[in-house]
Amino acid sequence: MIYREVRDHVVGHTCSARVVEEGGQVTELATDWLPVAIVRKPRETGDPIFEALTGVGADGPLDAKWLSEVPADQLLAGLQQLVTLYEKWIDARAEEGQVLSDPALRAQADLHVATCRAAAGRIRAGIALLGDDPQALEAFRLANRAMWLQDRWKKDRQGRRDGLIWRPFQLAFVLLTLCSASSGADPDRDVMDLLWFPTGGGKTEAYLLLTAHVIFLRRLRAAGGPEGAGVTVFMRYTLRLLTIQQFQRAAAVILACDLLRRSSNLAGAARLPAHFATDAQISIGLWVGAESVPNKLVEAIEALKRESLGDQPASNPRRLTRCPQCNGLLHWASNDAKTDLEVTCRSPGCTLAGAPLPVLTVDELIYDRLPALMIGTADKYAQLAREPKTGRLFGLGTNHAPPDLVIQDELHLISGPLGTISGLYEIAIDELCSHKGTRPKVIGSTATIRRAASQIRALYDRRAAQFPPLGLDQGNSGFAATDEADPGRLYVGVTTTGRSAKFALQAVMASLMQAAADTRIPAAQEDGYWTLVTYFNALRELGGALTLARDDVGRSIEQYARRRLQEPARALPPPVELTSRISASEINAILDRLDHPRGHADCVATVLASNMISVGVDVARLGVMVVNGQPKTIAEYIQATSRVGRAAVPGLVVAICNANKPRDRSRYESFHNWHRALYRDVEATGVTPFAERARERALHAAFVICARHLIPELRDSPSGALAVRGDLEAILDRILARARSVEQSPAETAGAEDELRTFLDLWVNRPDLTQYWDKWKNSLLTSAEEAQQQGRATGLLPRPTPNSLRSVEASTAFALRDYEM
Ligand SMILES: [Zn+2]
């Protein structure tokens, strides 16, 4: 439907081919050696219809400060205006749909319009909640206030006066999810709302606003009672690098929330209840692996001590180094009794200075203090089987309520083996979150996904709703609309026909690099094409290219310089590498270097990158990329290439297609056409948590997690299983019910039942088991790596269990030594 304007009329053979259309008629077929295509970027402000909201200066319903200060009737009227404009946009689409000539398309258009109207209805319901429920209104005001405040801190330092203006999609998404995030009884509680917006765009701010709302609402409702505290929101990422970046961003919001909690003079129109002053702090926690942050307090203190002596420990608790308000260096130190780590700002005049900040990065402190917002990597959840205190994160063994909201960022990365194993752990997470009878609300975001519904059913056992829903054209969904004024990103295809792949690569690299030195490039743009990003879809090829980028590229640059009317050849410093082969701290150093502009002594000339660059790398000055060989998936191609041309200059992507590789060749031959509907060809991702291989690895782990955390007798030792067999059977039945709900295949459910019952029998008949996790025969589980080394069979106890969701495939360590041919 949305791609109906894009038809495939022609495909090249060895060359590339395209059609020329005029007024919907094909007037010409043409072949190309250098096919080009422009992919336009969406406007984050959406359809021009929403300009009516911003036309009145800074005030208005998109202004976070305004939302936190105006009386209720004005606030509600402002928000109504937003949804009314959206409904106008839908009405126009409905009319457009009526005049389509093809009846099948007309029916499809009706369906899209109906889905849009349902979304508009949910946004209206969110606004009605603010009108009817004074606590929801106060929480919404405070959340906007906190977002505005932390934005103000940053902009004050930059000398900017502009306020925090929401994009229509951000505010609409929060209103759409407001009812189901606020109430366990809402009919949409079971819907996973998926924020679909191309890379960048501001998804994080939208869910931070919702996070702040949920945290404040829970505390207002608890009226000072203990259920208001505890972990309220889980925010999850897949990659460690991104997790730490997002932690720093979210910390500013949480510190602003906590400052508001105790400062009625800052709170705008909201009136703070008296109990806020004595409530638990609103805190943030970072839950990641021991290779980034020590899990134990003594180790954390030791790391800080080593650092103070000039060492640079790779695992370091100091993951927030600067104060979000004043940007002064934060002071990290243990208290005198060595029972706590205190993070303090000591800048005179800073409103956050003085008392320790509610920032927790060490596991021991996290389990003890229970941050309101927990940011962690998805793989860390494997620890639920090992560590008894992790139950506290779900309110178990405390008098706090369980978490209300789970946010899964970059859902498309939870696919393949990682997604499949995650799906099993999600069973346990859902069970632990729901121990008081209410499931948590789950929201997520993605930039590229197809058939999200089946993935979300398999992972979370929930219905899926995409926001914004599709309109009638790929370029406009109301809240996201193609920006016709923006030049977009230019894609050029180069074939290796007639030359070797290596020759083509070095020639293209050299040509682009020397061309960037052209004196005719306007000064404002000369930095934008200076640093060349070369993307490789295999590490193997990247290794060979390191030498190529030093020697061959240098030679070719000199040749081209001579041919280009005696231009001076550009100097070529050594390339840098951005791949999983280098350490996290080196990656951070490279990311910092990439910000250095042309002329800076440390400016990067060329960076050779693997798919690591595709997620979370956001360097505004990068403008040009060579894609060496087509990535396996279109989703990866979109993610990788959207790293260039993000801000400073329009992006240029040169794709080198190897004529001897079928995938490269077919994409080259139809280059022009598939770029016109790039998102149409995104592949569906598969997640099969109940498949045999996955069950064998981790199904029992999900079962053990539920058992030890939900049955108090089993919390510390697996020995008393026989006495609580009935409770164990009940958990087993719930897991099987979920298997039936998410799986298409009855054979898989039957297999799951067999395996779980066998495991349960083994367990209850072993009263001698005293440990949950160890390598000895008196333990129930053991690490999968260790079991493999010992050649232990999977059918016996202790049962091999993943230590992390990251290493989902067994691997072999080997070292490759350089040698001369
Ligand atoms: Zn400060």
Short mmCIF file of N, CA and C in Angstrom, two decimals, residues 14 54 58 150 154 182 202 241 326 416 439 443 524 586 615 617 656 728 761 817:
data_model
loop_
_atom_site.label_atom_id
_atom_site.label_comp_id
_atom_site.label_asym_id
_atom_site.label_seq_id
_atom_site.Cartn_x
_atom_site.Cartn_y
_atom_site.Cartn_z
N THR A 14 24.69 -6.86 -15.38
CA THR A 14 26.06 -6.37 -15.25
C THR A 14 26.09 -4.85 -15.05
N THR A 54 3.23 25.71 16.62
CA THR A 54 4.47 26.41 16.94
C THR A 54 4.45 27.84 16.43
N ALA A 58 7.21 30.81 21.52
CA ALA A 58 7.69 29.70 22.34
C ALA A 58 6.58 29.06 23.17
N GLN A 150 16.41 20.00 33.21
CA GLN A 150 17.71 19.43 32.84
C GLN A 150 18.15 19.95 31.47
N LYS A 154 21.75 22.35 30.54
CA LYS A 154 22.67 22.16 29.41
C LYS A 154 22.74 23.44 28.58
N SER A 182 -0.23 4.16 33.32
CA SER A 182 -0.66 4.65 34.64
C SER A 182 -1.51 3.65 35.39
N GLY A 202 14.94 11.58 18.41
CA GLY A 202 14.49 11.99 19.75
C GLY A 202 13.58 11.00 20.45
N LEU A 241 28.23 -0.02 25.12
CA LEU A 241 28.64 1.34 24.80
C LEU A 241 27.44 2.29 24.86
N CYS A 326 26.26 21.83 36.39
CA CYS A 326 27.33 22.82 36.23
C CYS A 326 28.47 22.29 35.39
N GLY A 416 17.78 -12.95 16.25
CA GLY A 416 18.77 -14.01 16.11
C GLY A 416 18.96 -14.74 17.43
N ARG A 439 0.63 -7.01 35.26
CA ARG A 439 1.81 -7.05 34.38
C ARG A 439 2.33 -5.62 34.20
N ILE A 443 7.11 -0.80 26.64
CA ILE A 443 7.19 -0.02 25.41
C ILE A 443 8.57 -0.24 24.80
N ALA A 524 32.22 26.47 4.71
CA ALA A 524 31.27 25.93 5.68
C ALA A 524 31.15 24.41 5.55
N GLU A 586 39.24 2.36 24.37
CA GLU A 586 39.79 2.84 23.10
C GLU A 586 38.67 3.36 22.18
N VAL A 615 25.16 1.29 15.44
CA VAL A 615 24.29 1.56 16.57
C VAL A 615 24.89 2.61 17.47
N VAL A 617 26.36 5.44 17.20
CA VAL A 617 27.44 6.38 16.89
C VAL A 617 26.81 7.61 16.24
N ILE A 656 30.31 0.09 -2.87
CA ILE A 656 31.08 -0.70 -3.82
C ILE A 656 30.48 -2.10 -3.86
N LEU A 728 6.02 -25.43 42.57
CA LEU A 728 6.87 -25.55 41.38
C LEU A 728 6.05 -25.95 40.16
N ASP A 761 11.79 -33.32 38.03
CA ASP A 761 11.99 -34.61 38.72
C ASP A 761 13.41 -34.74 39.23
N ARG A 817 48.98 -15.25 14.85
CA ARG A 817 50.24 -14.52 14.89
C ARG A 817 50.59 -13.99 13.50
#
